[in-house]
Amino acid sequence: MNQMPSRGQFRLKGKTPAIFIDGEAGTTGLQIRERLAGMTGVKLISIDPARRKDADARQEMMAEADLIILCLHDDHAREATAMAAKLGADAPRILDASTAHRAADGWTYGFPELAPGMAEAIAIADRVSNPGCYPTGAIALLRPLVDAALVPAGFPISINAVSGYSGGGRPMIEGYEAGTSPAFELYGLGLEHKHVPETMKYAKLTARPIFVPSVGNFRQGMLVSVPLHLDQLPGKPAAADLEAALAKHYQGAVFVKVMAADTGKLEAESLNGTNLLELRVFANEARRQALLVAKLDNLGKGASGAAVQNLQLMLGV
């Protein structure tokens, strides 16, 4: 692999890289700020809360920052990107935690473990899109199997997932914490979820998967699962072949681990507060069926944890 660039390869506006979180009052922004608060080698700069919707004040922050993290709704993230571009040579590098640019040209996808060379590409990129929580799990499971030709790009795929309510925005969070929301519910039943294009692009799928998200009455944590009929796959692989391909792909990865699977239960919350992603292959060889499962914290590797990992790569800290 290529050597990681150091901070010295980028023109800094001060001795220490300055970070501005545009939208730091939201769930992801608050978590990123908390994770960065104890990190050495970076300086957090903040806008006056009374001026956080003031375009001039935000652009002033961007002019001062070496890197900005966008924790905004998609339309506002696009507006912020255009605002930063107007600064010309003083424009900061951008890490976008919204959905706005995840499948857009000119943006580097912020999943360092996706493929060889991705960490290096993130490290030198000016614009990085942070992956979505659901796609992180689905892509992590599927991309290595597509690359290894164990799962065809056009294979009919179903992706089922459950997340803690913290990923659903303020109204959902308030509803669950007030006790007025149901214990469990499916959503996205129009089969047009905004995470599907991202999942297809980076898992290298050519056939649109059926994606069924759901939310449970727990704050954070996530399980993403993909069922497979092994005899319908080319070569009729064993489940052990799928597990071996995943293990080979993520060999040496710090935050992504392929775990042994048993036939017991699997809960969603044990990785909360971490940047870890665990992958498992459950199987019944007698029935020739397998279930791929990813476990992660939807606010960790699925959001703020991944953002901090990408920031560290971009700034060499």
Coordinates of N, CA and C in Angstrom, one line a residue, residues 6-237:
S6 N 1.2 12.8 5.5 CA 1.2 13.4 6.8 C 0.5 14.7 6.7
R7 N 0.2 15.3 7.9 CA -0.5 16.6 7.9 C 0.3 17.7 7.1
G8 N 1.7 17.5 7.1 CA 2.5 18.5 6.5 C 2.3 18.6 5.0
Q9 N 1.6 17.6 4.4 CA 1.4 17.6 2.9 C 0.2 18.6 2.6
F10 N -0.5 19.0 3.6 CA -1.7 19.9 3.4 C -1.4 21.2 4.0
R11 N -1.8 22.2 3.4 CA -1.6 23.6 3.9 C -2.6 23.8 5.0
L12 N -2.1 24.0 6.2 CA -2.9 24.3 7.4 C -3.0 25.8 7.6
K13 N -4.1 26.2 8.2 CA -4.4 27.6 8.5 C -3.8 28.0 9.8
G14 N -3.3 27.0 10.6 CA -2.7 27.3 11.9 C -1.8 26.1 12.2
K15 N -1.2 26.1 13.4 CA -0.3 25.1 13.7 C -1.0 23.7 14.0
T16 N -2.3 23.8 14.4 CA -3.1 22.7 14.6 C -4.3 22.7 13.7
P17 N -4.7 21.5 13.1 CA -5.8 21.5 12.2 C -7.1 21.9 13.0
A18 N -7.8 22.9 12.4 CA -9.1 23.4 13.0 C -10.2 22.7 12.4
I19 N -11.1 22.2 13.2 CA -12.3 21.4 12.8 C -13.6 22.2 13.1
F20 N -14.4 22.4 12.1 CA -15.8 23.0 12.4 C -16.8 22.0 12.0
I21 N -17.7 21.7 13.0 CA -18.8 20.8 12.8 C -20.1 21.6 12.5
D22 N -20.5 21.6 11.2 CA -21.6 22.3 10.8 C -22.9 21.5 11.1
G23 N -23.6 21.8 12.1 CA -24.7 21.0 12.5 C -24.4 20.2 13.8
E24 N -23.6 20.8 14.6 CA -23.1 20.1 15.8 C -24.2 19.8 16.9
A25 N -25.3 20.5 16.7 CA -26.4 20.3 17.7 C -27.2 19.1 17.5
G26 N -27.1 18.4 16.4 CA -27.8 17.2 16.1 C -27.2 16.0 16.7
T27 N -27.9 14.8 16.6 CA -27.4 13.6 17.3 C -26.0 13.2 16.8
T28 N -25.8 13.2 15.5 CA -24.4 12.8 15.0 C -23.4 13.8 15.3
G29 N -23.7 15.1 15.2 CA -22.8 16.2 15.5 C -22.4 16.2 17.0
L30 N -23.3 15.9 17.9 CA -23.0 15.9 19.3 C -22.0 14.7 19.6
Q31 N -22.3 13.6 18.9 CA -21.5 12.4 19.2 C -20.1 12.6 18.6
I32 N -20.0 13.2 17.4 CA -18.6 13.5 16.9 C -17.9 14.5 17.8
R33 N -18.6 15.5 18.2 CA -17.9 16.5 19.1 C -17.4 15.8 20.4
E34 N -18.2 14.9 20.9 CA -17.8 14.2 22.2 C -16.6 13.4 21.9
R35 N -16.5 12.7 20.8 CA -15.4 11.8 20.4 C -14.1 12.6 20.2
L36 N -14.3 13.8 19.6 CA -13.1 14.7 19.3 C -12.6 15.5 20.5
A37 N -13.5 15.6 21.5 CA -13.1 16.5 22.6 C -11.8 16.1 23.3
G38 N -11.6 14.8 23.4 CA -10.4 14.3 24.1 C -9.3 14.0 23.2
M39 N -9.4 14.3 21.9 CA -8.3 14.0 20.9 C -7.3 15.0 20.8
T40 N -6.0 14.6 20.9 CA -5.0 15.6 20.7 C -4.7 15.8 19.3
G41 N -4.1 16.9 18.9 CA -3.6 17.2 17.6 C -4.7 17.8 16.7
V42 N -5.9 18.2 17.2 CA -6.9 18.9 16.5 C -7.5 20.0 17.4
K43 N -8.0 21.0 16.8 CA -8.7 22.1 17.5 C -10.1 22.2 17.0
L44 N -11.1 22.1 17.9 CA -12.5 22.3 17.5 C -12.9 23.8 17.6
I45 N -13.5 24.3 16.6 CA -14.0 25.6 16.6 C -15.5 25.6 16.4
S46 N -16.2 26.5 17.1 CA -17.7 26.4 17.1 C -18.3 27.8 16.8
I47 N -19.4 27.7 16.2 CA -20.2 28.9 15.9 C -21.0 29.4 17.1
D48 N -21.2 30.6 17.2 CA -22.1 31.1 18.3 C -23.5 30.5 18.0
P49 N -24.1 29.8 19.0 CA -25.3 29.1 18.8 C -26.4 30.0 18.3
A50 N -26.4 31.3 18.6 CA -27.4 32.3 18.2 C -27.2 32.5 16.7
R51 N -26.1 32.2 16.1 CA -25.8 32.5 14.7 C -25.6 31.2 13.8
R52 N -26.0 30.1 14.4 CA -25.8 28.8 13.7 C -26.5 28.7 12.4
K53 N -27.6 29.5 12.2 CA -28.3 29.5 10.9 C -27.9 30.7 10.0
D54 N -27.0 31.5 10.5 CA -26.5 32.7 9.8 C -25.5 32.2 8.7
A55 N -25.8 32.4 7.5 CA -24.9 31.9 6.4 C -23.5 32.6 6.5
D56 N -23.5 33.9 6.8 CA -22.2 34.6 6.8 C -21.4 34.1 8.0
A57 N -22.0 33.8 9.1 CA -21.3 33.3 10.3 C -20.7 31.9 10.0
R58 N -21.5 31.1 9.3 CA -21.1 29.7 9.0 C -19.9 29.8 8.0
Q59 N -20.0 30.7 7.0 CA -18.9 30.8 6.1 C -17.6 31.3 6.7
E60 N -17.8 32.2 7.7 CA -16.6 32.7 8.5 C -15.9 31.5 9.2
M61 N -16.7 30.6 9.7 CA -16.2 29.4 10.4 C -15.4 28.5 9.4
M62 N -16.1 28.4 8.2 CA -15.4 27.6 7.1 C -14.1 28.1 6.7
A63 N -14.0 29.5 6.6 CA -12.8 30.1 6.2 C -11.7 29.9 7.2
E64 N -12.1 29.7 8.5 CA -11.1 29.5 9.6 C -10.7 28.0 9.7
A65 N -11.6 27.1 9.2 CA -11.4 25.7 9.4 C -10.5 25.1 8.4
D66 N -9.7 24.0 8.8 CA -9.0 23.2 7.8 C -9.9 22.1 7.3
L67 N -10.8 21.7 8.1 CA -11.8 20.6 7.7 C -13.1 20.9 8.3
I68 N -14.2 20.7 7.6 CA -15.5 20.8 8.1 C -16.2 19.5 8.0
I69 N -17.0 19.2 9.0 CA -17.9 18.0 9.1 C -19.3 18.5 9.0
L70 N -20.0 18.0 7.9 CA -21.4 18.4 7.7 C -22.3 17.4 8.4
C71 N -23.1 17.8 9.4 CA -24.1 17.0 10.1 C -25.4 17.6 9.8
L72 N -25.8 17.7 8.6 CA -27.0 18.4 8.2 C -27.9 17.6 7.3
H73 N -29.2 18.0 7.1 CA -30.1 17.4 6.2 C -29.4 17.6 4.8
D74 N -29.8 16.7 3.9 CA -29.2 16.6 2.6 C -29.1 18.0 1.8
D75 N -30.3 18.7 1.7 CA -30.3 19.9 1.0 C -29.4 20.9 1.6
H76 N -29.3 21.0 3.0 CA -28.5 21.9 3.7 C -27.0 21.5 3.5
A77 N -26.7 20.2 3.4 CA -25.3 19.8 3.1 C -24.9 20.2 1.8
R78 N -25.8 20.2 0.8 CA -25.4 20.6 -0.6 C -25.2 22.1 -0.6
E79 N -26.0 22.9 0.2 CA -25.8 24.3 0.3 C -24.5 24.6 1.0
A80 N -24.2 23.9 2.0 CA -22.9 24.1 2.7 C -21.7 23.8 1.9
T81 N -21.8 22.8 1.0 CA -20.7 22.5 0.1 C -20.5 23.6 -0.9
A82 N -21.6 24.1 -1.4 CA -21.5 25.2 -2.3 C -20.9 26.5 -1.7
M83 N -21.3 26.7 -0.4 CA -20.8 27.8 0.4 C -19.3 27.7 0.6
A84 N -18.8 26.5 0.9 CA -17.4 26.3 1.1 C -16.6 26.5 -0.2
A85 N -17.2 26.1 -1.3 CA -16.5 26.2 -2.6 C -16.3 27.7 -2.9
K86 N -17.1 28.6 -2.5 CA -17.0 30.0 -2.8 C -15.7 30.6 -2.2
L87 N -15.1 29.9 -1.2 CA -14.0 30.4 -0.5 C -12.7 30.2 -1.4
G88 N -12.8 29.5 -2.5 CA -11.7 29.3 -3.4 C -10.5 28.6 -2.7
A89 N -9.3 29.3 -2.7 CA -8.1 28.7 -2.1 C -8.2 28.5 -0.6
D90 N -9.1 29.3 0.0 CA -9.3 29.1 1.5 C -10.4 28.1 1.8
A91 N -10.9 27.4 0.8 CA -12.0 26.4 1.1 C -11.4 25.3 2.0
P92 N -12.1 24.8 3.0 CA -11.7 23.7 3.8 C -12.0 22.4 3.1
R93 N -11.3 21.3 3.6 CA -11.7 20.0 3.1 C -13.0 19.6 3.8
I94 N -13.8 18.7 3.2 CA -15.1 18.4 3.7 C -15.3 16.9 4.0
L95 N -15.9 16.7 5.1 CA -16.4 15.3 5.4 C -17.9 15.4 5.7
D96 N -18.7 14.8 4.8 CA -20.1 15.0 4.8 C -20.8 13.7 5.4
A97 N -21.4 13.9 6.5 CA -22.1 12.8 7.2 C -23.5 12.6 6.8
S98 N -24.0 13.5 5.8 CA -25.4 13.3 5.3 C -25.4 12.3 4.2
T99 N -26.6 12.1 3.6 CA -26.7 11.2 2.5 C -26.4 11.9 1.1
A100 N -26.3 13.2 1.2 CA -26.3 14.0 0.0 C -25.3 13.6 -1.1
H101 N -24.1 13.2 -0.7 CA -23.0 13.0 -1.7 C -22.4 11.6 -1.7
R102 N -23.1 10.7 -1.1 CA -22.6 9.3 -0.9 C -22.4 8.6 -2.3
A103 N -23.3 8.9 -3.2 CA -23.1 8.2 -4.5 C -22.8 9.3 -5.6
A104 N -22.3 10.4 -5.2 CA -22.0 11.5 -6.1 C -20.6 11.4 -6.7
D105 N -20.4 11.8 -7.9 CA -19.1 11.9 -8.5 C -18.2 13.0 -7.8
G106 N -17.0 12.7 -7.7 CA -16.1 13.7 -7.1 C -15.9 13.6 -5.6
W107 N -16.6 12.6 -5.0 CA -16.5 12.4 -3.6 C -15.9 11.0 -3.4
T108 N -15.0 10.9 -2.4 CA -14.4 9.7 -2.0 C -15.3 9.0 -0.9
Y109 N -15.6 7.8 -1.0 CA -16.5 7.1 -0.1 C -15.7 6.7 1.2
G110 N -16.2 7.1 2.3 CA -15.4 7.0 3.6 C -15.5 5.7 4.3
F111 N -15.2 4.6 3.6 CA -15.2 3.3 4.2 C -13.8 2.7 4.0
P112 N -12.9 2.9 4.9 CA -11.5 2.6 4.7 C -11.3 1.1 4.4
E113 N -12.1 0.2 5.0 CA -12.0 -1.2 4.8 C -12.6 -1.8 3.5
L114 N -13.2 -0.9 2.7 CA -14.0 -1.3 1.6 C -13.2 -2.1 0.6
A115 N -12.0 -1.6 0.3 CA -11.1 -2.3 -0.7 C -9.7 -1.8 -0.5
P116 N -8.7 -2.5 -1.1 CA -7.3 -2.0 -1.0 C -7.2 -0.6 -1.6
G117 N -6.5 0.2 -0.8 CA -6.2 1.6 -1.3 C -7.2 2.6 -0.9
M118 N -8.4 2.1 -0.2 CA -9.4 3.1 0.2 C -8.9 4.0 1.3
A119 N -8.2 3.5 2.3 CA -7.7 4.3 3.3 C -6.8 5.4 2.8
E120 N -5.9 5.1 1.8 CA -5.0 6.0 1.2 C -5.8 7.1 0.4
A121 N -6.9 6.6 -0.2 CA -7.7 7.6 -1.0 C -8.4 8.6 -0.1
I122 N -8.9 8.1 1.0 CA -9.5 9.0 2.0 C -8.5 10.0 2.6
A123 N -7.3 9.5 2.8 CA -6.3 10.4 3.5 C -6.0 11.6 2.6
I124 N -6.0 11.5 1.3 CA -5.6 12.6 0.5 C -6.8 13.3 -0.2
A125 N -8.0 12.9 0.1 CA -9.2 13.4 -0.5 C -9.6 14.8 0.1
D126 N -10.1 15.7 -0.8 CA -10.7 16.9 -0.3 C -12.1 16.8 0.1
R127 N -12.8 15.8 -0.5 CA -14.3 15.7 -0.2 C -14.5 14.2 0.1
V128 N -15.0 13.9 1.3 CA -15.2 12.5 1.7 C -16.7 12.4 2.2
S129 N -17.4 11.4 1.7 CA -18.8 11.2 2.1 C -18.7 10.0 3.2
N130 N -19.3 10.3 4.3 CA -19.3 9.3 5.4 C -20.5 8.3 5.1
P131 N -20.2 7.0 5.2 CA -21.2 6.0 4.8 C -22.4 6.1 5.8
G132 N -23.6 5.5 5.3 CA -24.8 5.4 6.1 C -24.7 4.2 7.0
C133 N -25.5 4.2 8.0 CA -25.4 3.1 9.0 C -25.8 1.7 8.4
Y134 N -27.0 1.7 7.8 CA -27.5 0.5 7.2 C -26.5 0.0 6.0
P135 N -26.1 0.9 5.1 CA -25.2 0.5 4.1 C -23.9 0.0 4.6
T136 N -23.4 0.5 5.7 CA -22.1 0.0 6.2 C -22.2 -1.5 6.5
G137 N -23.3 -1.9 7.1 CA -23.4 -3.4 7.4 C -23.6 -4.2 6.1
A138 N -24.5 -3.7 5.2 CA -24.8 -4.5 4.0 C -23.6 -4.5 3.1
I139 N -22.9 -3.4 2.9 CA -21.8 -3.4 2.0 C -20.6 -4.2 2.5
A140 N -20.4 -4.1 3.9 CA -19.4 -4.9 4.5 C -19.6 -6.4 4.3
L141 N -20.8 -6.8 4.3 CA -21.1 -8.3 4.0 C -21.0 -8.7 2.6
L142 N -21.5 -7.8 1.7 CA -21.7 -8.2 0.3 C -20.5 -7.9 -0.6
R143 N -19.8 -6.8 -0.4 CA -18.7 -6.4 -1.3 C -17.6 -7.5 -1.5
P144 N -17.2 -8.0 -0.4 CA -16.1 -9.1 -0.5 C -16.6 -10.3 -1.3
L145 N -17.9 -10.6 -1.1 CA -18.4 -11.8 -1.8 C -18.6 -11.6 -3.2
V146 N -19.0 -10.4 -3.6 CA -19.1 -10.0 -5.0 C -17.7 -10.0 -5.6
D147 N -16.8 -9.4 -5.0 CA -15.4 -9.3 -5.5 C -14.8 -10.7 -5.7
A148 N -15.2 -11.7 -4.8 CA -14.7 -13.0 -4.9 C -15.5 -13.9 -5.8
A149 N -16.5 -13.3 -6.5 CA -17.4 -14.0 -7.4 C -18.2 -15.1 -6.8
L150 N -18.4 -15.0 -5.5 CA -19.2 -16.0 -4.8 C -20.7 -15.6 -4.8
V151 N -20.9 -14.3 -4.9 CA -22.3 -13.8 -5.1 C -22.2 -12.9 -6.4
P152 N -23.1 -13.2 -7.4 CA -23.1 -12.4 -8.6 C -23.6 -11.0 -8.4
A153 N -23.1 -10.1 -9.1 CA -23.6 -8.7 -9.0 C -25.1 -8.6 -9.2
G154 N -25.6 -9.4 -10.1 CA -27.0 -9.3 -10.4 C -27.9 -10.3 -9.6
F155 N -27.4 -10.9 -8.6 CA -28.1 -11.9 -7.8 C -29.2 -11.2 -7.0
P156 N -30.4 -11.8 -6.9 CA -31.5 -11.1 -6.1 C -31.2 -11.2 -4.6
I157 N -31.0 -10.0 -4.1 CA -30.6 -9.9 -2.7 C -31.7 -9.2 -1.8
S158 N -31.9 -9.8 -0.6 CA -32.8 -9.1 0.4 C -32.0 -8.7 1.6
I159 N -32.2 -7.5 2.0 CA -31.5 -7.0 3.2 C -32.5 -6.6 4.2
N160 N -32.4 -7.2 5.4 CA -33.3 -6.9 6.5 C -32.4 -6.3 7.6
A161 N -32.9 -5.2 8.3 CA -32.1 -4.6 9.3 C -33.0 -4.0 10.3
V162 N -32.4 -3.9 11.6 CA -33.1 -3.2 12.7 C -32.1 -2.3 13.3
S163 N -32.6 -1.1 13.7 CA -31.7 -0.1 14.3 C -32.4 0.4 15.6
G164 N -31.5 0.9 16.4 CA -32.0 1.7 17.6 C -32.7 3.0 17.1
Y165 N -33.5 3.6 17.9 CA -34.3 4.7 17.5 C -33.5 6.0 17.3
S166 N -32.3 6.0 17.8 CA -31.4 7.2 17.7 C -31.1 7.6 16.3
G167 N -31.2 6.7 15.4 CA -30.9 7.0 14.0 C -32.0 7.6 13.2
G168 N -33.2 7.8 13.9 CA -34.4 8.2 13.1 C -34.7 9.7 13.2
G169 N -33.8 10.5 13.8 CA -34.0 11.9 13.9 C -34.8 12.3 15.2
R170 N -34.9 13.6 15.4 CA -35.4 14.1 16.6 C -36.9 13.7 16.9
P171 N -37.8 13.7 15.9 CA -39.2 13.3 16.2 C -39.2 11.8 16.7
M172 N -38.5 11.0 16.1 CA -38.5 9.6 16.5 C -37.9 9.4 17.9
I173 N -36.8 10.1 18.1 CA -36.1 10.0 19.4 C -37.1 10.4 20.5
E174 N -37.7 11.6 20.3 CA -38.7 12.1 21.3 C -39.8 11.2 21.5
G175 N -40.3 10.6 20.4 CA -41.5 9.7 20.6 C -41.1 8.4 21.4
Y176 N -39.9 7.8 21.2 CA -39.6 6.7 21.9 C -39.2 7.0 23.4
E177 N -38.6 8.1 23.6 CA -38.2 8.5 24.9 C -39.4 9.0 25.8
A178 N -40.5 9.4 25.1 CA -41.7 9.8 25.8 C -42.6 8.5 26.0
G179 N -42.2 7.4 25.4 CA -43.0 6.2 25.5 C -44.3 6.2 24.7
T180 N -44.3 7.0 23.6 CA -45.5 7.0 22.8 C -45.3 6.3 21.4
S181 N -44.1 5.7 21.2 CA -43.9 5.0 20.0 C -44.0 3.5 20.2
P182 N -44.2 2.7 19.1 CA -44.4 1.3 19.3 C -43.1 0.6 19.7
A183 N -43.2 -0.6 20.2 CA -42.0 -1.3 20.6 C -41.1 -1.7 19.3
F184 N -41.7 -1.9 18.2 CA -41.0 -2.3 17.0 C -41.9 -1.9 15.8
E185 N -41.2 -1.5 14.7 CA -42.0 -1.2 13.5 C -41.1 -1.3 12.3
L186 N -41.7 -1.8 11.2 CA -41.1 -1.7 9.9 C -41.4 -0.4 9.3
Y187 N -40.4 0.1 8.5 CA -40.7 1.3 7.7 C -40.0 1.2 6.3
G188 N -40.2 2.3 5.6 CA -39.6 2.3 4.2 C -40.3 1.2 3.3
L189 N -41.6 1.0 3.6 CA -42.3 -0.1 2.9 C -42.7 0.3 1.5
G190 N -42.4 1.5 1.0 CA -42.5 1.8 -0.4 C -41.3 1.3 -1.2
L191 N -40.4 0.7 -0.5 CA -39.2 0.1 -1.2 C -38.4 1.1 -2.0
E192 N -38.3 2.4 -1.5 CA -37.6 3.4 -2.1 C -36.6 4.1 -1.1
H193 N -36.1 3.4 -0.2 CA -35.2 3.9 0.8 C -34.0 4.6 0.2
K194 N -33.6 5.7 0.7 CA -32.5 6.5 0.2 C -31.1 5.8 0.3
H195 N -31.0 4.8 1.1 CA -29.7 4.1 1.2 C -29.5 3.1 0.1
V196 N -30.5 2.8 -0.7 CA -30.4 1.7 -1.7 C -29.3 2.1 -2.7
P197 N -29.3 3.3 -3.3 CA -28.3 3.6 -4.4 C -26.9 3.5 -3.8
E198 N -26.7 3.9 -2.6 CA -25.4 3.8 -2.0 C -24.9 2.4 -1.8
T199 N -25.9 1.5 -1.3 CA -25.6 0.1 -1.1 C -25.2 -0.5 -2.4
M200 N -26.0 -0.3 -3.5 CA -25.8 -0.9 -4.8 C -24.4 -0.5 -5.3
K201 N -24.1 0.8 -5.2 CA -22.8 1.3 -5.8 C -21.6 0.7 -5.2
Y202 N -21.6 0.6 -3.9 CA -20.3 0.2 -3.2 C -20.3 -1.3 -2.9
A203 N -21.5 -2.0 -2.9 CA -21.4 -3.4 -2.9 C -21.3 -4.0 -4.3
K204 N -21.3 -3.1 -5.3 CA -21.1 -3.5 -6.7 C -22.3 -4.4 -7.2
L205 N -23.5 -4.1 -6.7 CA -24.7 -4.8 -7.1 C -25.3 -4.1 -8.4
T206 N -25.7 -5.0 -9.3 CA -26.4 -4.4 -10.5 C -27.9 -4.7 -10.5
A207 N -28.3 -5.5 -9.6 CA -29.8 -5.8 -9.4 C -30.2 -5.1 -8.1
R208 N -31.3 -4.3 -8.1 CA -31.7 -3.6 -7.0 C -32.1 -4.5 -5.8
P209 N -31.5 -4.5 -4.7 CA -31.9 -5.3 -3.6 C -33.2 -4.9 -2.9
I210 N -33.9 -5.8 -2.3 CA -35.1 -5.5 -1.5 C -34.5 -5.2 -0.1
F211 N -34.8 -3.9 0.3 CA -34.2 -3.5 1.6 C -35.4 -3.2 2.6
V212 N -35.4 -3.9 3.7 CA -36.5 -3.8 4.7 C -35.9 -3.3 6.0
P213 N -35.9 -2.0 6.3 CA -35.4 -1.5 7.6 C -36.5 -1.5 8.6
S214 N -36.1 -1.5 9.9 CA -37.0 -1.5 11.0 C -36.3 -0.8 12.2
V215 N -37.2 -0.4 13.2 CA -36.6 0.3 14.3 C -37.2 -0.4 15.6
G216 N -36.4 -0.5 16.6 CA -36.8 -1.1 17.9 C -36.7 -0.2 19.0
N217 N -37.3 -0.5 20.1 CA -37.4 0.4 21.3 C -36.1 0.2 22.1
F218 N -34.9 0.5 21.5 CA -33.7 0.7 22.2 C -32.9 1.8 21.5
R219 N -32.1 2.5 22.2 CA -31.6 3.8 21.7 C -30.6 3.6 20.6
Q220 N -29.6 2.7 20.7 CA -28.7 2.6 19.6 C -28.2 1.1 19.6
G221 N -27.6 0.8 18.4 CA -27.3 -0.6 18.1 C -28.0 -1.0 16.8
M222 N -27.4 -1.9 16.1 CA -27.9 -2.3 14.7 C -27.5 -3.7 14.4
L223 N -28.5 -4.4 13.7 CA -28.2 -5.7 13.1 C -28.7 -5.6 11.6
V224 N -27.8 -6.0 10.7 CA -28.1 -6.0 9.3 C -28.0 -7.4 8.8
S225 N -29.0 -8.0 8.1 CA -28.9 -9.4 7.8 C -29.2 -9.7 6.3
V226 N -28.6 -10.6 5.7 CA -28.8 -11.0 4.3 C -28.9 -12.5 4.2
P227 N -30.1 -13.0 3.9 CA -30.3 -14.5 3.8 C -29.9 -14.9 2.4
L228 N -29.3 -16.1 2.3 CA -28.9 -16.7 1.0 C -29.3 -18.1 0.9
H229 N -29.8 -18.6 -0.3 CA -29.9 -20.0 -0.6 C -28.6 -20.4 -1.3
L230 N -27.8 -21.2 -0.7 CA -26.5 -21.5 -1.2 C -26.5 -22.2 -2.5
D231 N -27.5 -23.1 -2.8 CA -27.6 -23.8 -4.0 C -28.0 -22.9 -5.2
Q232 N -28.5 -21.7 -4.9 CA -28.8 -20.8 -6.0 C -27.6 -19.9 -6.4
L233 N -26.5 -20.0 -5.7 CA -25.3 -19.3 -6.0 C -24.5 -20.1 -7.0
P234 N -23.8 -19.4 -7.9 CA -22.9 -20.1 -8.8 C -21.8 -20.9 -8.0
G235 N -21.6 -22.1 -8.4 CA -20.6 -22.9 -7.7 C -21.1 -23.5 -6.4
K236 N -22.3 -23.2 -6.0 CA -22.9 -23.8 -4.8 C -21.9 -23.8 -3.7
P237 N -21.5 -22.7 -3.2 CA -20.5 -22.6 -2.2 C -21.0 -23.1 -0.8

